[in-house]
Amino acid sequence: MSAADPDCLFCKIVAGEIPGDTVRETDRVLAFRDVNPQAPTHVLVVPKAHHENAAASAAADPDGFAELFTVAAAVARDEGLPGHRAVFNTGAAVGQTVFHTHLHVIGGRDLAWPPG
Ligand code: AMP
């Protein structure tokens, strides 16, 4: 696993140094509720290993990256969602604010397409 970044918010949540509202956990992945939810269900699924974005995680640990999606599907099932959106923001230009890979799992209301 990559070393945790001492300045990374999500590394601190993974380490238990900052509380997170955890909904699922595996050896490689943590899923917790977004503190500023954009829908009735808004869960962040993160690899425990620190990488700054989805592409970096996929390159470094393909199996761990795939597990983000199986955990996202389990979260959606647990929440009883009839459908959900799974999104990675990559880069500040499209709104990434935390530079530790995280898959947004959003559902529980109608979602417009294309996204804003
Ligand atoms: P992004 O803008 O794609 O980088 O997403 C970062 C997400 O992290 C945002 O949706 C924030 O609301 C969320 N967030 C920030 N701080 C926390 C926290 N302490 N616990 C849970 N979610 C957080």
Coordinates of C-alpha atoms and ligand atoms in Angstrom, one line a residue:
M1 CA 0.0 0.0 0.0
S2 CA 1.2 3.5 -0.7
A3 CA 2.3 5.6 2.3
A4 CA -0.4 7.7 3.7
D5 CA 0.0 11.4 3.1
P6 CA 0.1 13.2 6.4
D7 CA -1.7 16.2 4.9
C8 CA -4.5 14.2 3.2
L9 CA -8.0 14.5 4.7
F10 CA -9.1 11.1 3.4
C11 CA -5.9 9.4 4.7
K12 CA -6.8 10.8 8.1
I13 CA -10.3 9.4 7.8
V14 CA -8.9 6.0 6.7
A15 CA -6.6 6.1 9.7
G16 CA -9.4 7.0 12.1
E17 CA -7.7 10.3 13.0
I18 CA -10.8 12.2 11.7
P19 CA -14.2 10.6 12.2
G20 CA -16.0 9.4 9.1
D21 CA -19.6 8.1 8.9
T22 CA -18.5 4.7 7.6
V23 CA -21.1 2.5 5.8
R24 CA -18.7 -0.3 4.5
E25 CA -15.2 -1.4 4.8
T26 CA -12.9 -4.0 3.3
D27 CA -9.2 -4.6 3.6
R28 CA -8.6 -2.2 0.7
V29 CA -11.6 0.1 0.6
L30 CA -13.5 2.5 2.9
A31 CA -17.0 3.9 2.1
F32 CA -18.3 6.8 4.2
R33 CA -21.0 9.4 3.8
D34 CA -20.2 12.7 2.2
V35 CA -20.3 15.5 4.8
N36 CA -22.0 17.8 2.3
P37 CA -24.5 15.4 0.5
Q38 CA -25.8 16.3 -2.9
A39 CA -28.6 13.7 -2.8
P40 CA -30.3 11.5 -0.2
T41 CA -27.6 9.0 -0.7
H42 CA -24.1 10.4 -1.2
V43 CA -21.3 8.1 -0.2
L44 CA -17.6 8.3 -1.0
V45 CA -15.8 5.1 -1.8
V46 CA -12.1 5.4 -1.3
P47 CA -9.1 3.2 -1.6
K48 CA -7.1 3.0 1.6
A49 CA -3.9 3.5 -0.4
H50 CA -3.2 7.1 -1.2
H51 CA -3.2 8.2 -4.8
E52 CA -4.3 11.5 -6.1
N53 CA -6.9 10.5 -8.6
A54 CA -8.6 7.5 -10.2
A55 CA -6.1 7.0 -13.0
A56 CA -3.2 6.9 -10.6
S57 CA -5.1 4.3 -8.4
A58 CA -6.0 2.2 -11.4
A59 CA -2.4 2.2 -12.6
A60 CA -0.9 1.4 -9.2
D61 CA -3.5 -1.2 -8.0
P62 CA -5.9 -2.5 -10.6
D63 CA -7.6 -5.0 -8.3
G64 CA -8.0 -2.5 -5.6
F65 CA -9.4 0.0 -8.1
A66 CA -12.0 -2.6 -9.3
E67 CA -13.0 -3.1 -5.7
L68 CA -14.2 0.5 -5.5
F69 CA -17.0 -0.5 -8.0
T70 CA -18.0 -3.7 -6.2
V71 CA -18.2 -1.7 -2.9
A72 CA -20.2 1.0 -4.7
A73 CA -22.7 -1.6 -5.9
A74 CA -23.0 -3.0 -2.4
V75 CA -23.6 0.5 -1.0
A76 CA -26.3 1.1 -3.6
R77 CA -27.9 -2.2 -2.8
D78 CA -27.8 -1.5 0.9
E79 CA -29.4 1.9 0.4
G80 CA -32.2 0.4 -1.7
L81 CA -31.4 2.6 -4.7
P82 CA -33.1 1.7 -7.9
G83 CA -30.2 3.3 -9.7
H84 CA -27.2 5.4 -8.8
R85 CA -24.5 7.6 -10.3
A86 CA -20.8 6.8 -9.7
V87 CA -18.4 9.7 -10.5
F88 CA -14.8 10.5 -10.2
N89 CA -13.8 14.2 -10.4
T90 CA -10.3 14.3 -11.7
G91 CA -8.6 17.7 -11.5
A92 CA -9.5 21.0 -10.0
A93 CA -10.9 22.2 -13.3
V94 CA -13.9 19.8 -12.9
G95 CA -14.3 20.3 -9.1
Q96 CA -11.9 17.8 -7.5
T97 CA -11.1 19.3 -4.1
V98 CA -9.7 16.3 -2.2
F99 CA -6.7 14.8 -4.0
H100 CA -7.1 11.2 -2.7
T101 CA -9.1 9.0 -5.1
H102 CA -12.8 8.8 -4.3
L103 CA -15.8 7.5 -6.1
H104 CA -18.9 9.5 -5.4
V105 CA -22.0 7.2 -5.2
I106 CA -25.1 9.4 -5.5
G107 CA -28.7 8.4 -5.6
G108 CA -32.1 8.7 -4.1
R109 CA -33.4 11.5 -6.2
D110 CA -33.8 12.3 -9.9
L111 CA -30.4 13.3 -11.4
A112 CA -30.1 15.4 -14.5
W113 CA -28.0 14.5 -17.5
P114 CA -25.8 15.9 -18.8
P115 CA -24.3 16.9 -15.5
G116 CA -23.5 20.6 -14.8
Ligands
AMP1 P1 -14.4 16.3 -4.9 O1 -14.9 17.7 -4.9 O2 -14.8 15.4 -6.0 O3 -12.9 16.2 -4.6 O4 -15.1 15.6 -3.6 C1 -14.7 15.8 -2.3 C2 -15.9 15.5 -1.4 O5 -15.4 15.3 -0.1 C3 -16.9 16.6 -1.4 O6 -18.2 16.1 -1.9 C4 -17.0 17.0 0.1 O7 -18.3 17.3 0.5 C5 -16.4 15.8 0.8 N1 -15.8 15.9 2.1 C6 -15.0 16.9 2.4 N2 -14.6 16.7 3.7 C7 -15.2 15.6 4.2 C8 -15.3 14.9 5.4 N3 -14.6 15.3 6.5 N4 -16.0 13.8 5.5 C9 -16.8 13.4 4.4 N5 -16.8 14.0 3.2 C10 -16.0 15.1 3.1

